[in-house]
Amino acid sequence: MARAAAKRVAAPVLELRGVSKRYGRALVLNKIDLSLAEHEVVCLIGASGSGKSTLLRCADLLEPIDAGSITLSGRAVHADDRDADTTRRQLGIVFQGFSLFPHLTALENVALAPRVALGLTAAAAEKRARALLKQLGLAAKANAYPDSLSGGQQQRVAIARALATEPKVLLLDEITSALDPVLVADVLEALRALAKSGATMLIATHEMAFAADVADRICYLEGGEIIEQGSPEKIFKTPRDPRTRAFLKRVRSVGASALR
Amino acid sequence: MTAARSARKGTLVAVISTLVVATLLAISIGSSPSWPLVQKAFFDGTYFSTSLPDVIGAFAINIQLFVLAEILILPIGLLIALARSITSPALAPLRIFATIYTDFFRGVPSILLIYVLGFGVPALRLPGVPSEPFFWALVTLVLIYSAYVSEVYRAGIESIHPSQERAARALGLTRFQALRFVVLPQALRRVVPPLLNDFIGLQKDTALVSILGVVEAFKQAQILKSANFNFTPLMVTAVIFLVITIPMTRLVDRLAAKDRAAQQGGTR
């Protein structure tokens, strides 16, 4: 925990203030305040429909917000900005359903954004992509098409792809919930290694043991609000809010998978 | 039973049943009392071989026509499809224009348009506007088939799941880059078979420009037919068109199958 305490001094990389989001009449995010310091790993937990995915998409500027502000490295950013594309390169997101590009090999999937969005030469982009695939244990799969990879391998390619623009923050949206239990371990292991190497991550997850292990801070979401946040120890052992307690009790009795 | 044996047995059954059907057809047509007359009028061996060189020579015009048309249609159809996919309100006029264009040119019978453009526009005697029938035949076919092809493109683009564009945008690609590098490459692969299908239609429709007086294969056959009071030259034309279109269909099938295998089958 000394590590987490040291981090809190640093200025936030990503900061959400009073962020609200509506879909039609439904309020899916309600005045979210959340900030991530450099190297910090924050896990969002909560039942499906609690707003975790929407929060990540808004943070990635994929969805415009209805109220509040998002700041990236001290600069206010918005999905409707003229330079929102440039901003998105500083944020990496991995989706639950992988969304790899099926017409490109694993290597081409990872190299696309460096080449096209960052303007690297083809050789430099490929070099970066190879290094990332190696880092995620996929060096041998560089020339494979997504369809021939297992779910866990596909998801690791997606992580490599998200890292390829060297984002300041990596956003992960329940990236293990579409995977076989056997394959989940691979992906979580890759994330642990990333956390150790100092990546700043905001992770929506149903894997409580993983969250407890990897996170510096846990946020419990319900009804589009952050009900409670704190260190894993605090949230999992001594949650204050009765709603957090009820959620954790349900998770422990039925297992995380039942909440999806 | 092994798979190979069962496949062989399947082939055998298919051959036998095809032979039976073909024989029955031949017997029933051949037994018609007027068959010898029809055979002489439509399938005369001598007329077939004498008219073959002339019709093949004229078919060069059809080839020129559809090759030029296809080269023009591919980019024009794509531009129209993209114009129809525009969501930006500021560019709404482009979208509306593209919609009206496809509605109009898909809805008007080709032969009418060939008449109007091929005879009508040259009659205006506008300075600098060509009056050659070949030119107007080409323009008409390009206008009509660009409308069809744009719809094929559009269906292809819309068949790519929105999550693909979202993933590309999330990586920091612009809208255009996402279209260019992620959506279009996938969409174009999917549209090759229906696109070639439209092109087969286009190749057949090159015969329609005969009404403008362009002496292509069909017109040439008609001339020979009238000279000899025998329909066999028209059958020659039919054979030539089939010789061109059937291999094309097979090629498309093979391309599509190969592409599926590459994407489902692993490494490159």
JSON list of N, CA, C and O in Angstrom, two decimals, chain A residues 57 60 85 88-89 91 93 95 99-103 108 112-113 116-117 143 145 147-148 161 165, chain B residues 163-164 166-175 177 181-182 185-186 189 262-264 266-268:
[
{"chain": "A", "resi": 57, "resn": "ARG", "atom": "N", "xyz": [-16.49, 4.29, -22.08]},
{"chain": "A", "resi": 57, "resn": "ARG", "atom": "CA", "xyz": [-16.66, 4.84, -23.42]},
{"chain": "A", "resi": 57, "resn": "ARG", "atom": "C", "xyz": [-16.66, 6.36, -23.41]},
{"chain": "A", "resi": 57, "resn": "ARG", "atom": "O", "xyz": [-16.16, 6.99, -24.33]},
{"chain": "A", "resi": 60, "resn": "ASP", "atom": "N", "xyz": [-13.18, 7.51, -23.03]},
{"chain": "A", "resi": 60, "resn": "ASP", "atom": "CA", "xyz": [-12.41, 7.35, -24.27]},
{"chain": "A", "resi": 60, "resn": "ASP", "atom": "C", "xyz": [-12.90, 8.28, -25.37]},
{"chain": "A", "resi": 60, "resn": "ASP", "atom": "O", "xyz": [-12.46, 8.19, -26.51]},
{"chain": "A", "resi": 85, "resn": "ASP", "atom": "N", "xyz": [-9.85, 12.90, -32.36]},
{"chain": "A", "resi": 85, "resn": "ASP", "atom": "CA", "xyz": [-9.10, 11.75, -32.86]},
{"chain": "A", "resi": 85, "resn": "ASP", "atom": "C", "xyz": [-7.69, 11.71, -32.27]},
{"chain": "A", "resi": 85, "resn": "ASP", "atom": "O", "xyz": [-7.19, 10.66, -31.89]},
{"chain": "A", "resi": 88, "resn": "ARG", "atom": "N", "xyz": [-7.87, 10.60, -28.72]},
{"chain": "A", "resi": 88, "resn": "ARG", "atom": "CA", "xyz": [-8.12, 9.17, -28.56]},
{"chain": "A", "resi": 88, "resn": "ARG", "atom": "C", "xyz": [-6.85, 8.34, -28.69]},
{"chain": "A", "resi": 88, "resn": "ARG", "atom": "O", "xyz": [-6.76, 7.24, -28.16]},
{"chain": "A", "resi": 89, "resn": "ARG", "atom": "N", "xyz": [-5.87, 8.87, -29.43]},
{"chain": "A", "resi": 89, "resn": "ARG", "atom": "CA", "xyz": [-4.60, 8.14, -29.55]},
{"chain": "A", "resi": 89, "resn": "ARG", "atom": "C", "xyz": [-3.88, 8.08, -28.21]},
{"chain": "A", "resi": 89, "resn": "ARG", "atom": "O", "xyz": [-3.01, 7.24, -28.01]},
{"chain": "A", "resi": 91, "resn": "LEU", "atom": "N", "xyz": [-5.37, 7.53, -25.47]},
{"chain": "A", "resi": 91, "resn": "LEU", "atom": "CA", "xyz": [-6.14, 6.63, -24.63]},
{"chain": "A", "resi": 91, "resn": "LEU", "atom": "C", "xyz": [-6.26, 5.30, -25.37]},
{"chain": "A", "resi": 91, "resn": "LEU", "atom": "O", "xyz": [-6.49, 5.29, -26.57]},
{"chain": "A", "resi": 93, "resn": "ILE", "atom": "N", "xyz": [-8.29, 1.60, -25.51]},
{"chain": "A", "resi": 93, "resn": "ILE", "atom": "CA", "xyz": [-9.44, 0.90, -24.92]},
{"chain": "A", "resi": 93, "resn": "ILE", "atom": "C", "xyz": [-9.50, -0.52, -25.49]},
{"chain": "A", "resi": 93, "resn": "ILE", "atom": "O", "xyz": [-9.20, -0.75, -26.66]},
{"chain": "A", "resi": 95, "resn": "PHE", "atom": "N", "xyz": [-12.18, -3.77, -25.71]},
{"chain": "A", "resi": 95, "resn": "PHE", "atom": "CA", "xyz": [-13.59, -4.09, -25.52]},
{"chain": "A", "resi": 95, "resn": "PHE", "atom": "C", "xyz": [-13.80, -5.54, -25.13]},
{"chain": "A", "resi": 95, "resn": "PHE", "atom": "O", "xyz": [-12.97, -6.40, -25.42]},
{"chain": "A", "resi": 99, "resn": "SER", "atom": "N", "xyz": [-13.28, -7.11, -30.92]},
{"chain": "A", "resi": 99, "resn": "SER", "atom": "CA", "xyz": [-13.34, -6.21, -32.08]},
{"chain": "A", "resi": 99, "resn": "SER", "atom": "C", "xyz": [-12.02, -6.11, -32.82]},
{"chain": "A", "resi": 99, "resn": "SER", "atom": "O", "xyz": [-11.61, -5.04, -33.24]},
{"chain": "A", "resi": 100, "resn": "LEU", "atom": "N", "xyz": [-11.35, -7.25, -32.98]},
{"chain": "A", "resi": 100, "resn": "LEU", "atom": "CA", "xyz": [-10.16, -7.24, -33.84]},
{"chain": "A", "resi": 100, "resn": "LEU", "atom": "C", "xyz": [-10.61, -7.07, -35.28]},
{"chain": "A", "resi": 100, "resn": "LEU", "atom": "O", "xyz": [-11.76, -7.33, -35.61]},
{"chain": "A", "resi": 101, "resn": "PHE", "atom": "N", "xyz": [-9.69, -6.63, -36.15]},
{"chain": "A", "resi": 101, "resn": "PHE", "atom": "CA", "xyz": [-10.01, -6.47, -37.56]},
{"chain": "A", "resi": 101, "resn": "PHE", "atom": "C", "xyz": [-9.76, -7.80, -38.25]},
{"chain": "A", "resi": 101, "resn": "PHE", "atom": "O", "xyz": [-8.61, -8.22, -38.38]},
{"chain": "A", "resi": 102, "resn": "PRO", "atom": "N", "xyz": [-10.81, -8.48, -38.71]},
{"chain": "A", "resi": 102, "resn": "PRO", "atom": "CA", "xyz": [-10.65, -9.86, -39.20]},
{"chain": "A", "resi": 102, "resn": "PRO", "atom": "C", "xyz": [-9.86, -9.97, -40.50]},
{"chain": "A", "resi": 102, "resn": "PRO", "atom": "O", "xyz": [-9.35, -11.03, -40.81]},
{"chain": "A", "resi": 103, "resn": "HIS", "atom": "N", "xyz": [-9.76, -8.86, -41.25]},
{"chain": "A", "resi": 103, "resn": "HIS", "atom": "CA", "xyz": [-9.06, -8.94, -42.53]},
{"chain": "A", "resi": 103, "resn": "HIS", "atom": "C", "xyz": [-7.56, -8.70, -42.37]},
{"chain": "A", "resi": 103, "resn": "HIS", "atom": "O", "xyz": [-6.82, -8.73, -43.34]},
{"chain": "A", "resi": 108, "resn": "GLU", "atom": "N", "xyz": [-0.68, -6.98, -38.21]},
{"chain": "A", "resi": 108, "resn": "GLU", "atom": "CA", "xyz": [-1.27, -5.83, -38.91]},
{"chain": "A", "resi": 108, "resn": "GLU", "atom": "C", "xyz": [-2.30, -5.11, -38.04]},
{"chain": "A", "resi": 108, "resn": "GLU", "atom": "O", "xyz": [-2.43, -3.89, -38.10]},
{"chain": "A", "resi": 112, "resn": "LEU", "atom": "N", "xyz": [-1.53, -1.16, -37.32]},
{"chain": "A", "resi": 112, "resn": "LEU", "atom": "CA", "xyz": [-2.37, -0.22, -38.08]},
{"chain": "A", "resi": 112, "resn": "LEU", "atom": "C", "xyz": [-2.37, 1.19, -37.50]},
{"chain": "A", "resi": 112, "resn": "LEU", "atom": "O", "xyz": [-2.08, 2.16, -38.21]},
{"chain": "A", "resi": 113, "resn": "ALA", "atom": "N", "xyz": [-2.70, 1.30, -36.21]},
{"chain": "A", "resi": 113, "resn": "ALA", "atom": "CA", "xyz": [-2.82, 2.65, -35.63]},
{"chain": "A", "resi": 113, "resn": "ALA", "atom": "C", "xyz": [-1.48, 3.40, -35.61]},
{"chain": "A", "resi": 113, "resn": "ALA", "atom": "O", "xyz": [-1.44, 4.58, -35.95]},
{"chain": "A", "resi": 116, "resn": "VAL", "atom": "N", "xyz": [-1.05, 4.44, -39.36]},
{"chain": "A", "resi": 116, "resn": "VAL", "atom": "CA", "xyz": [-2.05, 5.34, -39.94]},
{"chain": "A", "resi": 116, "resn": "VAL", "atom": "C", "xyz": [-2.32, 6.55, -39.06]},
{"chain": "A", "resi": 116, "resn": "VAL", "atom": "O", "xyz": [-2.34, 7.69, -39.53]},
{"chain": "A", "resi": 117, "resn": "ALA", "atom": "N", "xyz": [-2.52, 6.30, -37.76]},
{"chain": "A", "resi": 117, "resn": "ALA", "atom": "CA", "xyz": [-2.92, 7.41, -36.89]},
{"chain": "A", "resi": 117, "resn": "ALA", "atom": "C", "xyz": [-1.71, 8.20, -36.40]},
{"chain": "A", "resi": 117, "resn": "ALA", "atom": "O", "xyz": [-1.76, 9.42, -36.27]},
{"chain": "A", "resi": 143, "resn": "ASN", "atom": "N", "xyz": [1.60, -13.66, -37.59]},
{"chain": "A", "resi": 143, "resn": "ASN", "atom": "CA", "xyz": [1.01, -13.72, -38.93]},
{"chain": "A", "resi": 143, "resn": "ASN", "atom": "C", "xyz": [-0.33, -14.45, -38.97]},
{"chain": "A", "resi": 143, "resn": "ASN", "atom": "O", "xyz": [-0.84, -14.76, -40.03]},
{"chain": "A", "resi": 145, "resn": "TYR", "atom": "N", "xyz": [-4.38, -14.89, -38.53]},
{"chain": "A", "resi": 145, "resn": "TYR", "atom": "CA", "xyz": [-5.59, -14.07, -38.58]},
{"chain": "A", "resi": 145, "resn": "TYR", "atom": "C", "xyz": [-6.40, -14.29, -37.31]},
{"chain": "A", "resi": 145, "resn": "TYR", "atom": "O", "xyz": [-6.34, -15.38, -36.72]},
{"chain": "A", "resi": 147, "resn": "ASP", "atom": "N", "xyz": [-9.39, -15.06, -36.62]},
{"chain": "A", "resi": 147, "resn": "ASP", "atom": "CA", "xyz": [-10.26, -16.23, -36.56]},
{"chain": "A", "resi": 147, "resn": "ASP", "atom": "C", "xyz": [-9.55, -17.50, -36.15]},
{"chain": "A", "resi": 147, "resn": "ASP", "atom": "O", "xyz": [-10.18, -18.45, -35.69]},
{"chain": "A", "resi": 148, "resn": "SER", "atom": "N", "xyz": [-8.23, -17.57, -36.36]},
{"chain": "A", "resi": 148, "resn": "SER", "atom": "CA", "xyz": [-7.52, -18.80, -36.04]},
{"chain": "A", "resi": 148, "resn": "SER", "atom": "C", "xyz": [-6.93, -18.76, -34.63]},
{"chain": "A", "resi": 148, "resn": "SER", "atom": "O", "xyz": [-6.25, -19.69, -34.23]},
{"chain": "A", "resi": 161, "resn": "ARG", "atom": "N", "xyz": [-2.88, -4.11, -29.37]},
{"chain": "A", "resi": 161, "resn": "ARG", "atom": "CA", "xyz": [-3.32, -3.09, -30.32]},
{"chain": "A", "resi": 161, "resn": "ARG", "atom": "C", "xyz": [-3.61, -1.78, -29.59]},
{"chain": "A", "resi": 161, "resn": "ARG", "atom": "O", "xyz": [-3.26, -0.70, -30.07]},
{"chain": "A", "resi": 165, "resn": "THR", "atom": "N", "xyz": [-0.43, 2.73, -29.58]},
{"chain": "A", "resi": 165, "resn": "THR", "atom": "CA", "xyz": [-0.29, 4.17, -29.72]},
{"chain": "A", "resi": 165, "resn": "THR", "atom": "C", "xyz": [0.36, 4.78, -28.48]},
{"chain": "A", "resi": 165, "resn": "THR", "atom": "O", "xyz": [0.37, 5.99, -28.31]},
{"chain": "B", "resi": 163, "resn": "SER", "atom": "N", "xyz": [-19.13, -2.16, -34.52]},
{"chain": "B", "resi": 163, "resn": "SER", "atom": "CA", "xyz": [-18.05, -2.28, -33.54]},
{"chain": "B", "resi": 163, "resn": "SER", "atom": "C", "xyz": [-16.68, -2.18, -34.23]},
{"chain": "B", "resi": 163, "resn": "SER", "atom": "O", "xyz": [-15.69, -1.80, -33.60]},
{"chain": "B", "resi": 164, "resn": "GLN", "atom": "N", "xyz": [-16.63, -2.50, -35.52]},
{"chain": "B", "resi": 164, "resn": "GLN", "atom": "CA", "xyz": [-15.36, -2.39, -36.24]},
{"chain": "B", "resi": 164, "resn": "GLN", "atom": "C", "xyz": [-14.96, -0.92, -36.39]},
{"chain": "B", "resi": 164, "resn": "GLN", "atom": "O", "xyz": [-13.81, -0.57, -36.17]},
{"chain": "B", "resi": 166, "resn": "ARG", "atom": "N", "xyz": [-16.02, 1.51, -34.53]},
{"chain": "B", "resi": 166, "resn": "ARG", "atom": "CA", "xyz": [-15.78, 2.03, -33.19]},
{"chain": "B", "resi": 166, "resn": "ARG", "atom": "C", "xyz": [-14.37, 1.66, -32.72]},
{"chain": "B", "resi": 166, "resn": "ARG", "atom": "O", "xyz": [-13.65, 2.50, -32.15]},
{"chain": "B", "resi": 167, "resn": "ALA", "atom": "N", "xyz": [-13.96, 0.41, -32.98]},
{"chain": "B", "resi": 167, "resn": "ALA", "atom": "CA", "xyz": [-12.62, -0.01, -32.56]},
{"chain": "B", "resi": 167, "resn": "ALA", "atom": "C", "xyz": [-11.56, 0.82, -33.27]},
{"chain": "B", "resi": 167, "resn": "ALA", "atom": "O", "xyz": [-10.56, 1.22, -32.66]},
{"chain": "B", "resi": 168, "resn": "ALA", "atom": "N", "xyz": [-11.80, 1.11, -34.56]},
{"chain": "B", "resi": 168, "resn": "ALA", "atom": "CA", "xyz": [-10.82, 1.90, -35.32]},
{"chain": "B", "resi": 168, "resn": "ALA", "atom": "C", "xyz": [-10.76, 3.34, -34.78]},
{"chain": "B", "resi": 168, "resn": "ALA", "atom": "O", "xyz": [-9.69, 3.90, -34.62]},
{"chain": "B", "resi": 169, "resn": "ARG", "atom": "N", "xyz": [-11.94, 3.91, -34.50]},
{"chain": "B", "resi": 169, "resn": "ARG", "atom": "CA", "xyz": [-11.97, 5.28, -33.98]},
{"chain": "B", "resi": 169, "resn": "ARG", "atom": "C", "xyz": [-11.31, 5.34, -32.61]},
{"chain": "B", "resi": 169, "resn": "ARG", "atom": "O", "xyz": [-10.63, 6.30, -32.28]},
{"chain": "B", "resi": 170, "resn": "ALA", "atom": "N", "xyz": [-11.52, 4.28, -31.82]},
{"chain": "B", "resi": 170, "resn": "ALA", "atom": "CA", "xyz": [-10.93, 4.25, -30.48]},
{"chain": "B", "resi": 170, "resn": "ALA", "atom": "C", "xyz": [-9.41, 4.26, -30.55]},
{"chain": "B", "resi": 170, "resn": "ALA", "atom": "O", "xyz": [-8.74, 4.74, -29.64]},
{"chain": "B", "resi": 171, "resn": "LEU", "atom": "N", "xyz": [-8.86, 3.74, -31.64]},
{"chain": "B", "resi": 171, "resn": "LEU", "atom": "CA", "xyz": [-7.40, 3.74, -31.80]},
{"chain": "B", "resi": 171, "resn": "LEU", "atom": "C", "xyz": [-6.88, 5.10, -32.25]},
{"chain": "B", "resi": 171, "resn": "LEU", "atom": "O", "xyz": [-5.68, 5.29, -32.41]},
{"chain": "B", "resi": 172, "resn": "GLY", "atom": "N", "xyz": [-7.80, 6.03, -32.49]},
{"chain": "B", "resi": 172, "resn": "GLY", "atom": "CA", "xyz": [-7.38, 7.36, -32.90]},
{"chain": "B", "resi": 172, "resn": "GLY", "atom": "C", "xyz": [-7.43, 7.57, -34.41]},
{"chain": "B", "resi": 172, "resn": "GLY", "atom": "O", "xyz": [-6.98, 8.59, -34.91]},
{"chain": "B", "resi": 173, "resn": "LEU", "atom": "N", "xyz": [-7.96, 6.58, -35.14]},
{"chain": "B", "resi": 173, "resn": "LEU", "atom": "CA", "xyz": [-8.12, 6.78, -36.57]},
{"chain": "B", "resi": 173, "resn": "LEU", "atom": "C", "xyz": [-9.26, 7.77, -36.81]},
{"chain": "B", "resi": 173, "resn": "LEU", "atom": "O", "xyz": [-10.24, 7.76, -36.07]},
{"chain": "B", "resi": 174, "resn": "THR", "atom": "N", "xyz": [-9.11, 8.59, -37.84]},
{"chain": "B", "resi": 174, "resn": "THR", "atom": "CA", "xyz": [-10.21, 9.49, -38.17]},
{"chain": "B", "resi": 174, "resn": "THR", "atom": "C", "xyz": [-11.31, 8.68, -38.84]},
{"chain": "B", "resi": 174, "resn": "THR", "atom": "O", "xyz": [-11.12, 7.52, -39.20]},
{"chain": "B", "resi": 175, "resn": "ARG", "atom": "N", "xyz": [-12.47, 9.33, -39.02]},
{"chain": "B", "resi": 175, "resn": "ARG", "atom": "CA", "xyz": [-13.59, 8.68, -39.70]},
{"chain": "B", "resi": 175, "resn": "ARG", "atom": "C", "xyz": [-13.16, 8.11, -41.03]},
{"chain": "B", "resi": 175, "resn": "ARG", "atom": "O", "xyz": [-13.46, 6.99, -41.39]},
{"chain": "B", "resi": 177, "resn": "GLN", "atom": "N", "xyz": [-10.10, 7.48, -42.13]},
{"chain": "B", "resi": 177, "resn": "GLN", "atom": "CA", "xyz": [-9.12, 6.39, -41.99]},
{"chain": "B", "resi": 177, "resn": "GLN", "atom": "C", "xyz": [-9.80, 5.08, -41.60]},
{"chain": "B", "resi": 177, "resn": "GLN", "atom": "O", "xyz": [-9.42, 4.01, -42.08]},
{"chain": "B", "resi": 181, "resn": "PHE", "atom": "N", "xyz": [-9.27, 1.98, -44.01]},
{"chain": "B", "resi": 181, "resn": "PHE", "atom": "CA", "xyz": [-8.40, 0.87, -43.61]},
{"chain": "B", "resi": 181, "resn": "PHE", "atom": "C", "xyz": [-9.14, -0.29, -42.93]},
{"chain": "B", "resi": 181, "resn": "PHE", "atom": "O", "xyz": [-8.61, -1.38, -42.84]},
{"chain": "B", "resi": 182, "resn": "VAL", "atom": "N", "xyz": [-10.33, -0.01, -42.42]},
{"chain": "B", "resi": 182, "resn": "VAL", "atom": "CA", "xyz": [-11.02, -1.06, -41.66]},
{"chain": "B", "resi": 182, "resn": "VAL", "atom": "C", "xyz": [-12.34, -1.48, -42.32]},
{"chain": "B", "resi": 182, "resn": "VAL", "atom": "O", "xyz": [-12.55, -2.66, -42.59]},
{"chain": "B", "resi": 185, "resn": "PRO", "atom": "N", "xyz": [-12.01, -2.31, -46.73]},
{"chain": "B", "resi": 185, "resn": "PRO", "atom": "CA", "xyz": [-11.36, -3.56, -47.14]},
{"chain": "B", "resi": 185, "resn": "PRO", "atom": "C", "xyz": [-12.23, -4.79, -46.86]},
{"chain": "B", "resi": 185, "resn": "PRO", "atom": "O", "xyz": [-12.26, -5.72, -47.66]},
{"chain": "B", "resi": 186, "resn": "GLN", "atom": "N", "xyz": [-12.94, -4.76, -45.73]},
{"chain": "B", "resi": 186, "resn": "GLN", "atom": "CA", "xyz": [-13.80, -5.90, -45.42]},
{"chain": "B", "resi": 186, "resn": "GLN", "atom": "C", "xyz": [-15.04, -5.89, -46.30]},
{"chain": "B", "resi": 186, "resn": "GLN", "atom": "O", "xyz": [-15.49, -6.95, -46.78]},
{"chain": "B", "resi": 189, "resn": "ARG", "atom": "N", "xyz": [-14.42, -7.04, -50.01]},
{"chain": "B", "resi": 189, "resn": "ARG", "atom": "CA", "xyz": [-14.31, -8.49, -50.17]},
{"chain": "B", "resi": 189, "resn": "ARG", "atom": "C", "xyz": [-15.68, -9.14, -50.24]},
{"chain": "B", "resi": 189, "resn": "ARG", "atom": "O", "xyz": [-15.91, -10.05, -51.00]},
{"chain": "B", "resi": 262, "resn": "ALA", "atom": "N", "xyz": [-8.99, -18.33, -46.48]},
{"chain": "B", "resi": 262, "resn": "ALA", "atom": "CA", "xyz": [-7.86, -17.58, -45.94]},
{"chain": "B", "resi": 262, "resn": "ALA", "atom": "C", "xyz": [-8.22, -16.96, -44.59]},
{"chain": "B", "resi": 262, "resn": "ALA", "atom": "O", "xyz": [-7.41, -16.96, -43.67]},
{"chain": "B", "resi": 263, "resn": "GLN", "atom": "N", "xyz": [-9.44, -16.46, -44.49]},
{"chain": "B", "resi": 263, "resn": "GLN", "atom": "CA", "xyz": [-9.79, -15.78, -43.24]},
{"chain": "B", "resi": 263, "resn": "GLN", "atom": "C", "xyz": [-10.12, -16.74, -42.12]},
{"chain": "B", "resi": 263, "resn": "GLN", "atom": "O", "xyz": [-9.90, -16.45, -40.96]},
{"chain": "B", "resi": 264, "resn": "GLN", "atom": "N", "xyz": [-10.68, -17.91, -42.49]},
{"chain": "B", "resi": 264, "resn": "GLN", "atom": "CA", "xyz": [-11.04, -18.84, -41.43]},
{"chain": "B", "resi": 264, "resn": "GLN", "atom": "C", "xyz": [-9.90, -19.79, -41.12]},
{"chain": "B", "resi": 264, "resn": "GLN", "atom": "O", "xyz": [-9.86, -20.40, -40.08]},
{"chain": "B", "resi": 266, "resn": "GLY", "atom": "N", "xyz": [-6.44, -19.53, -40.75]},
{"chain": "B", "resi": 266, "resn": "GLY", "atom": "CA", "xyz": [-5.20, -19.45, -40.00]},
{"chain": "B", "resi": 266, "resn": "GLY", "atom": "C", "xyz": [-4.17, -18.48, -40.51]},
{"chain": "B", "resi": 266, "resn": "GLY", "atom": "O", "xyz": [-4.47, -17.33, -40.70]},
{"chain": "B", "resi": 267, "resn": "THR", "atom": "N", "xyz": [-2.97, -18.95, -40.73]},
{"chain": "B", "resi": 267, "resn": "THR", "atom": "CA", "xyz": [-1.85, -18.03, -40.89]},
{"chain": "B", "resi": 267, "resn": "THR", "atom": "C", "xyz": [-1.60, -17.69, -42.35]},
{"chain": "B", "resi": 267, "resn": "THR", "atom": "O", "xyz": [-2.09, -18.35, -43.25]},
{"chain": "B", "resi": 268, "resn": "ARG", "atom": "N", "xyz": [-0.84, -16.66, -42.56]},
{"chain": "B", "resi": 268, "resn": "ARG", "atom": "CA", "xyz": [-0.47, -16.26, -43.90]},
{"chain": "B", "resi": 268, "resn": "ARG", "atom": "C", "xyz": [1.04, -16.35, -44.02]},
{"chain": "B", "resi": 268, "resn": "ARG", "atom": "O", "xyz": [1.73, -15.98, -43.10]}
]
